[in-house]
mmCIF file of C-alpha atoms in Angstrom:
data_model
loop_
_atom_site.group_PDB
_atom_site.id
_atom_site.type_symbol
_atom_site.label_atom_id
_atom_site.label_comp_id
_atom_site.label_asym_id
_atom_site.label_seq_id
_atom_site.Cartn_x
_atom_site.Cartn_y
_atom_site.Cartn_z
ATOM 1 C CA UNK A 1 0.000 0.000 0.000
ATOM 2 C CA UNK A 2 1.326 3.427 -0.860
ATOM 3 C CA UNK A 3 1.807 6.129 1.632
ATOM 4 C CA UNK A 4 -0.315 8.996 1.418
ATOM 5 C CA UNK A 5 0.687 12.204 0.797
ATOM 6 C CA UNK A 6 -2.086 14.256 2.159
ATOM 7 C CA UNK A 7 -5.351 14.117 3.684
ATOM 8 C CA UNK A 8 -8.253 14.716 1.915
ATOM 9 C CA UNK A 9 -11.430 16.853 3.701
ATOM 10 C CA UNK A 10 -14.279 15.937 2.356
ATOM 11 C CA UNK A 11 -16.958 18.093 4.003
ATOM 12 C CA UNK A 12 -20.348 16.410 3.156
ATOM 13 C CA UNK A 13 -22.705 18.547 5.488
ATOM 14 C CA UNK A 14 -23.848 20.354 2.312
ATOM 15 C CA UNK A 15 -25.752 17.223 1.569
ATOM 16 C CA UNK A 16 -28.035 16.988 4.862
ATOM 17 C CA UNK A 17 -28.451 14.771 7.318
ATOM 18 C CA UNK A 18 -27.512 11.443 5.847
ATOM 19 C CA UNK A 19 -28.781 8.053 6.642
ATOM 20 C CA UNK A 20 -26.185 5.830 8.995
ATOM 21 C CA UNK A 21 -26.252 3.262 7.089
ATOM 22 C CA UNK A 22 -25.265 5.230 3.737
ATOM 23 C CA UNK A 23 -22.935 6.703 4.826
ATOM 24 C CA UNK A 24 -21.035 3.156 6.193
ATOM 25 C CA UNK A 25 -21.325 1.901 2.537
ATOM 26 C CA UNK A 26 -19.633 4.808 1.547
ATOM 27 C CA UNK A 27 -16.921 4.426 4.112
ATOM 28 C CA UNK A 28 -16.560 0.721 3.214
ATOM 29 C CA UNK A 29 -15.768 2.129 -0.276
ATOM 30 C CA UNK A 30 -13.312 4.515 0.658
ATOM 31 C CA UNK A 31 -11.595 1.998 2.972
ATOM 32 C CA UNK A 32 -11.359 -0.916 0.049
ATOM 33 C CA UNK A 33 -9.884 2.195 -2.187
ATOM 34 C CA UNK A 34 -7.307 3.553 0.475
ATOM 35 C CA UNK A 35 -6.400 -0.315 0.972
ATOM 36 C CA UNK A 36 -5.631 -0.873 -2.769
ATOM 37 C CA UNK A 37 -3.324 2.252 -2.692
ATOM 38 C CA UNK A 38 -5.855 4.340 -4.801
ATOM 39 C CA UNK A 39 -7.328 6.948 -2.973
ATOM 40 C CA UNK A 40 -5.335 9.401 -0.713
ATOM 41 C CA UNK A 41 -5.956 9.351 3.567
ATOM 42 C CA UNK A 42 -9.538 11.670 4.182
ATOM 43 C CA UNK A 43 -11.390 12.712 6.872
ATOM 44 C CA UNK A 44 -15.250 12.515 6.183
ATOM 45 C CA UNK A 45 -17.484 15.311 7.792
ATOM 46 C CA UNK A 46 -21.104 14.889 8.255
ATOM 47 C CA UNK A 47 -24.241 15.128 9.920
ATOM 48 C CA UNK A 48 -26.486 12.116 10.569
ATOM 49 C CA UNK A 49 -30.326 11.380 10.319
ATOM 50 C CA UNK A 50 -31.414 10.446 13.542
ATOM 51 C CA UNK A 51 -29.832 6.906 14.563
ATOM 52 C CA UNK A 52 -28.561 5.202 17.371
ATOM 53 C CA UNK A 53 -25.679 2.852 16.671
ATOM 54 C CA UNK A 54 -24.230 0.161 18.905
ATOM 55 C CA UNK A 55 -20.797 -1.738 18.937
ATOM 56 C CA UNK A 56 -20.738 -5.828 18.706
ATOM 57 C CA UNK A 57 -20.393 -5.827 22.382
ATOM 58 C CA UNK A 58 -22.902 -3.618 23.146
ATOM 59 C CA UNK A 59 -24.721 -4.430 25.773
ATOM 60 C CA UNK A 60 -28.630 -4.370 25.374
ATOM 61 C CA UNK A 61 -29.672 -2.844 28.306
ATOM 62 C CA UNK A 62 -28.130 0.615 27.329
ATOM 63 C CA UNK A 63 -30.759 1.112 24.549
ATOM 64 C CA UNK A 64 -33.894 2.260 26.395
ATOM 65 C CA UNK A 65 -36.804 2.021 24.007
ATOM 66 C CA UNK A 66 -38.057 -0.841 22.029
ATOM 67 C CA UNK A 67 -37.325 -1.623 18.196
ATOM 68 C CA UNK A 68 -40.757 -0.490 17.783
ATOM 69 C CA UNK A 69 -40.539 3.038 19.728
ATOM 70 C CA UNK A 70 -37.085 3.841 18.089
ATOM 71 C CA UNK A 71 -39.143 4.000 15.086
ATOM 72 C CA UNK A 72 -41.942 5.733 16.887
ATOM 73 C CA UNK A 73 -39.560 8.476 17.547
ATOM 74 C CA UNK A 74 -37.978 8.562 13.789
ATOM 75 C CA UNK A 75 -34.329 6.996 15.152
ATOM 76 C CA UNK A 76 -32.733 3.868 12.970
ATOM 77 C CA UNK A 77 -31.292 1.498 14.844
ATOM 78 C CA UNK A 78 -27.890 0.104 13.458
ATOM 79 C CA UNK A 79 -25.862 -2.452 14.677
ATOM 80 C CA UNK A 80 -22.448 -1.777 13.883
ATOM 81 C CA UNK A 81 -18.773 -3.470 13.207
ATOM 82 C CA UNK A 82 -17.345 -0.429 15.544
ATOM 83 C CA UNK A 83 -15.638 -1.461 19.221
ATOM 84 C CA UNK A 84 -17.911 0.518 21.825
ATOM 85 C CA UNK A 85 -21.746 0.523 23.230
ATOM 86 C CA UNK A 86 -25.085 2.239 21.467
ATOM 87 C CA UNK A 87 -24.538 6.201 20.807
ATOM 88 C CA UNK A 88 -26.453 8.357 19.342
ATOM 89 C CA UNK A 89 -26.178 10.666 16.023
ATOM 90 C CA UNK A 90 -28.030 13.237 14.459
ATOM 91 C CA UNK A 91 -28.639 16.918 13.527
ATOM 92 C CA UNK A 92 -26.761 19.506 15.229
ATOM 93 C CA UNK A 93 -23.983 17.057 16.105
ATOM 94 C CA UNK A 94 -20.466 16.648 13.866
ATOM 95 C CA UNK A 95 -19.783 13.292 13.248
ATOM 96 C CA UNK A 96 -15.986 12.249 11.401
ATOM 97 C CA UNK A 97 -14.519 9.574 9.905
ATOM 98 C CA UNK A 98 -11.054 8.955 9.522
ATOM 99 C CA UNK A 99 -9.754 6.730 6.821
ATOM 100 C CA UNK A 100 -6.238 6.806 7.483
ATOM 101 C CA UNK A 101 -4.054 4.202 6.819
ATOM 102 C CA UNK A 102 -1.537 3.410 10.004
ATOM 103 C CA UNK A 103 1.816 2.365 8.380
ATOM 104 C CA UNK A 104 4.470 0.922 9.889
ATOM 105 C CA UNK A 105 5.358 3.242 13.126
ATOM 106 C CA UNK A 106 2.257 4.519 13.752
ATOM 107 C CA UNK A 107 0.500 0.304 13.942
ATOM 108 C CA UNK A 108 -0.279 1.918 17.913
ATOM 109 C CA UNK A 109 -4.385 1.620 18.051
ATOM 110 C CA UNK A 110 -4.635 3.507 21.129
ATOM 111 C CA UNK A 111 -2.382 6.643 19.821
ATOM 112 C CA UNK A 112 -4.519 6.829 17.078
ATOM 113 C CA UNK A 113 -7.145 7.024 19.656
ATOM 114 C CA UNK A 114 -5.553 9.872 21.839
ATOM 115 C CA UNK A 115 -4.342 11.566 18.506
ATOM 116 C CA UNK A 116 -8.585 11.593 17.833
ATOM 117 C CA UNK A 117 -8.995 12.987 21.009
ATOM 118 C CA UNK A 118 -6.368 15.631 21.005
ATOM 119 C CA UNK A 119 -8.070 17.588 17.249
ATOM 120 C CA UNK A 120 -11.486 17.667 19.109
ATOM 121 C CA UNK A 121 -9.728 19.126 22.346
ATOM 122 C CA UNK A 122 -8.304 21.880 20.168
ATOM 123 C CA UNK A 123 -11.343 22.508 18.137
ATOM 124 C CA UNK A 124 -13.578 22.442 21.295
ATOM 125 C CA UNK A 125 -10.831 25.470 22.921
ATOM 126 C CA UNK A 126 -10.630 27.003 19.534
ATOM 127 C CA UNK A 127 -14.488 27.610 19.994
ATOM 128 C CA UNK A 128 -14.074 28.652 23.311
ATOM 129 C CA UNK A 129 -14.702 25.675 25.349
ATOM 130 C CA UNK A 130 -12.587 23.293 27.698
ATOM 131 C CA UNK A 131 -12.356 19.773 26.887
ATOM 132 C CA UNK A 132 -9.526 17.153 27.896
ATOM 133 C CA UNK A 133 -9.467 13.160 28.565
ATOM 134 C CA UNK A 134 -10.761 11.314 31.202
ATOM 135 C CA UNK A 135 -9.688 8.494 33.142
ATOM 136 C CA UNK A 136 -12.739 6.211 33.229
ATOM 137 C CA UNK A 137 -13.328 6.255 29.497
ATOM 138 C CA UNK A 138 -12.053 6.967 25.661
ATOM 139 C CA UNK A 139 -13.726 10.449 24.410
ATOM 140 C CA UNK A 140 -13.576 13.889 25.219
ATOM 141 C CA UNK A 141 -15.012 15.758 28.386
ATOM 142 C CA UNK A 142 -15.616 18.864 29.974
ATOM 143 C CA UNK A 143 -14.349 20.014 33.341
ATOM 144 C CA UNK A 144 -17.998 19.605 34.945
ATOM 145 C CA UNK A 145 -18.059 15.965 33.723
ATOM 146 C CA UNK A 146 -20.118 16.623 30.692
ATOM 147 C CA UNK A 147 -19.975 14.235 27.408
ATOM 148 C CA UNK A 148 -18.718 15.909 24.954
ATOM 149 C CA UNK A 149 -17.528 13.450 22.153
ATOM 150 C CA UNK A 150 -17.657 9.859 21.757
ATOM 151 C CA UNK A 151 -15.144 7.513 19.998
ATOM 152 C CA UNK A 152 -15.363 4.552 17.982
ATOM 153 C CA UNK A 153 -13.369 3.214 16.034
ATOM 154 C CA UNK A 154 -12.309 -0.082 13.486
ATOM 155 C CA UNK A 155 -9.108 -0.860 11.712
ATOM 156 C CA UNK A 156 -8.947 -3.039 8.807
ATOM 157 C CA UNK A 157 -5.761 -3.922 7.235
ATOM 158 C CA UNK A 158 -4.051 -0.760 9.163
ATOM 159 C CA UNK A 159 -6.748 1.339 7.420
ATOM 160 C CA UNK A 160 -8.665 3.563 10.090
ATOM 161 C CA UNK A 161 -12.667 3.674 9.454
ATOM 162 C CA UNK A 162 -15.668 4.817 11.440
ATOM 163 C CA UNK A 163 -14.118 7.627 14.131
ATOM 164 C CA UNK A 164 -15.703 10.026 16.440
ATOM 165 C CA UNK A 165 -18.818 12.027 17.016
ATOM 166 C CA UNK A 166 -18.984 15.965 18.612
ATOM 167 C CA UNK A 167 -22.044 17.489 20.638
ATOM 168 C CA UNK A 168 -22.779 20.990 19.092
ATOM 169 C CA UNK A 169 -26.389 21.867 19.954
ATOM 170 C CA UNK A 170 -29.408 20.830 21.634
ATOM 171 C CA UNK A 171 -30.841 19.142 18.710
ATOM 172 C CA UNK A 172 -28.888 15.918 20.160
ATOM 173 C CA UNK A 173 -30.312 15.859 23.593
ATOM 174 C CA UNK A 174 -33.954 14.277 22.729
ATOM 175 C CA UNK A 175 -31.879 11.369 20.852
ATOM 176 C CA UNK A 176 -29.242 10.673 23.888
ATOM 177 C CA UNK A 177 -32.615 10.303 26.244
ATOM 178 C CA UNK A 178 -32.914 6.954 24.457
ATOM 179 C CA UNK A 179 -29.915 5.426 25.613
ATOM 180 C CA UNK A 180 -27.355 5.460 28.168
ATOM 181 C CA UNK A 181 -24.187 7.364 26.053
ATOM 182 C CA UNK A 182 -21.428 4.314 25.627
ATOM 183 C CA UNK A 183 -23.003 2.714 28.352
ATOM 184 C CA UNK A 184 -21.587 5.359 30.916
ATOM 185 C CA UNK A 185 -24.660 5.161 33.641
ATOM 186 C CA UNK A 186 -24.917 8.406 35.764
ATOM 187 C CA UNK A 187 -23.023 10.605 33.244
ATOM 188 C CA UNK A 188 -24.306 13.362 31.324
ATOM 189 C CA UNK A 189 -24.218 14.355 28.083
ATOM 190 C CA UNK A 190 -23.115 18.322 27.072
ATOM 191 C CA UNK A 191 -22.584 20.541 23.829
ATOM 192 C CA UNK A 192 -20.228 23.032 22.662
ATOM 193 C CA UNK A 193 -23.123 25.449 22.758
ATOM 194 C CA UNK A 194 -23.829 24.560 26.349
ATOM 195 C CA UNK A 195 -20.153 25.105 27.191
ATOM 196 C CA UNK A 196 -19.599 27.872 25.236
ATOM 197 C CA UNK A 197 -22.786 29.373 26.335
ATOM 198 C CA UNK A 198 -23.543 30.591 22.772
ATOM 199 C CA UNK A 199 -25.029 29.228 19.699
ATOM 200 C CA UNK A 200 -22.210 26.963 17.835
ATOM 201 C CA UNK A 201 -22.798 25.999 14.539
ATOM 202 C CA UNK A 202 -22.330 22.713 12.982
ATOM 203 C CA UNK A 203 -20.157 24.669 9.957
ATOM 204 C CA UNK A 204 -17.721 26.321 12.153
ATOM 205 C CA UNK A 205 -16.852 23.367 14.111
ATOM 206 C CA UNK A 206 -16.480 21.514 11.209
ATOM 207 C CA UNK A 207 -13.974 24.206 9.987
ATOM 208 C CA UNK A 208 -12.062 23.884 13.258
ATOM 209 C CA UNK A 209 -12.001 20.170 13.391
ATOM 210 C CA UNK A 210 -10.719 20.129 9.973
ATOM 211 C CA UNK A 211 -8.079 22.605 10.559
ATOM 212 C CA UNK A 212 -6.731 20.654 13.592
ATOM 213 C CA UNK A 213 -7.406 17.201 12.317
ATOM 214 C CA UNK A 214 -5.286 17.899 9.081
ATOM 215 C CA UNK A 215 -2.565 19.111 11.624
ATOM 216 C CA UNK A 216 -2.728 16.424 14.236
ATOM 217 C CA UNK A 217 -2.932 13.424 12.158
ATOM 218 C CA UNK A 218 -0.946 14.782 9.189
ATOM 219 C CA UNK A 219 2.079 14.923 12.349
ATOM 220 C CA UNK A 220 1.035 11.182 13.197
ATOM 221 C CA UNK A 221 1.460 9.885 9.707
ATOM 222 C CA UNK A 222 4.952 11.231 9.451
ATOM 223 C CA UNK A 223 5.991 11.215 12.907
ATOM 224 C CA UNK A 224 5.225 8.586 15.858
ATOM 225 C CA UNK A 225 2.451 10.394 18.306
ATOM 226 C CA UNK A 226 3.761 8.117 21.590
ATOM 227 C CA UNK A 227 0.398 7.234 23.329
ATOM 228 C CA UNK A 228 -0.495 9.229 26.036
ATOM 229 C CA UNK A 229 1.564 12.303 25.885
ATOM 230 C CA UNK A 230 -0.490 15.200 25.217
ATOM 231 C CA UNK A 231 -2.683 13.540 27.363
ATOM 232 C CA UNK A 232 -5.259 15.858 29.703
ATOM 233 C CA UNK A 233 -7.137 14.443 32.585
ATOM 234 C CA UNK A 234 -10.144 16.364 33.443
ATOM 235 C CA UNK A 235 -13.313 14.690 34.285
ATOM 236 C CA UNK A 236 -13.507 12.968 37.736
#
């Protein structure tokens, strides 16, 4: 497999909220290309239709409604190939997804993790809100304990796919009543808005998260990011 060059933002929130499950074909496409050395390294950026989505582990009792009254409330429910437990994803939240192929060097699943972690912690204090690493769990937090961003993630032949998921506005807060976020029980879920105490947009923290994802994992391609050290412990 050749080493790419660049990464490649593609910024698909001009075409709406798309369905989960369209948008996972399409990353299985882009993987299969970046695996046969024909596509460069990208970074997807979207918005979902309502959907909750849970890991092959996940365990049952963290989604909270019925098959039946998902669909009552207009949320999909997709079982997915991803590590991690049911999340949520939809409209006013930024979801991105890495393809990014891990050559030799950088073959260190949980640096790609914290390297993840570390572009949302610099978008979220670009946009004027705190955010760091906690202890207890992958994902980004606030200093009050709030959910900020969930992680998950699946590697196939050193190629990165599915990725990570960022609270912007209320819209998301009906959806996450549903289920208990990546089965963390007595944990609450915030938004950049909330943090920021303004309205954040879905566009601008897409341009921010680009900017420092195509800096942070441009670095990891071409030099080792050893795991752990930007690290930033702030939720108790």
């Amino acid at each position: 497999m050749a080493t790419s060059k660049r990464i490649e933002l593609l910024n698909w929130l001009d075409r709406g909220a798309i369905p989960y499950r369209e948008a996972w074909e399409l990353q299985r496409e882009r993987v299969a290309l970046r695996v046969a050395g024909e596509v460069d390294d990208a970074l997807i950026l979207l918005e979902h239709a309502p959907v909750v989505s849970f890991g092959r582990a996940s365990d049952p009792r963290f989604r909270l409604l019925s098959e039946a009254e998902y669909a009552e409330w207009g949320i999909e429910l997709v079982p997915s190939d991803r590590g991690g437990d049911a999340t949520y994803h939809g409209p006013g939240q930024l979801v991105g997804y890495p393809i990014i192929f891990l050559g030799e060097g950088n073959r260190d699943i949980h640096a790609y993790v914290r390297a993840v972690e570390e572009l949302i912690i610099r978008a979220a204090a670009e946009l004027g809100v705190a955010a760091g690493r906690a202890d207890f769990h992958a994902g980004v937090w606030t200093p009050d304990g709030g959910y900020l961003a969930a992680i998950g993630v699946k590697v196939s032949r050193w190629v990165t796919h599915h990725g990570f998921a960022l609270n912007v506005d209320a819209r998301v807060f009906s959806g996450f009543e549903t289920i208990v976020a990546c089965g963390q029980e007595g944990r609450r879920v915030t938004t950049l808005s909330e943090q920021a105490g303004r309205i954040v947009s879905v566009e601008e923290t897409a341009d921010a998260v680009g900017r420092h994802a195509l800096d942070i994992l441009g670095k990891m391609l071409h030099t080792h990011l050893e795991s752990g050290r930007e690290a930033r412990h702030v939720a108790q």
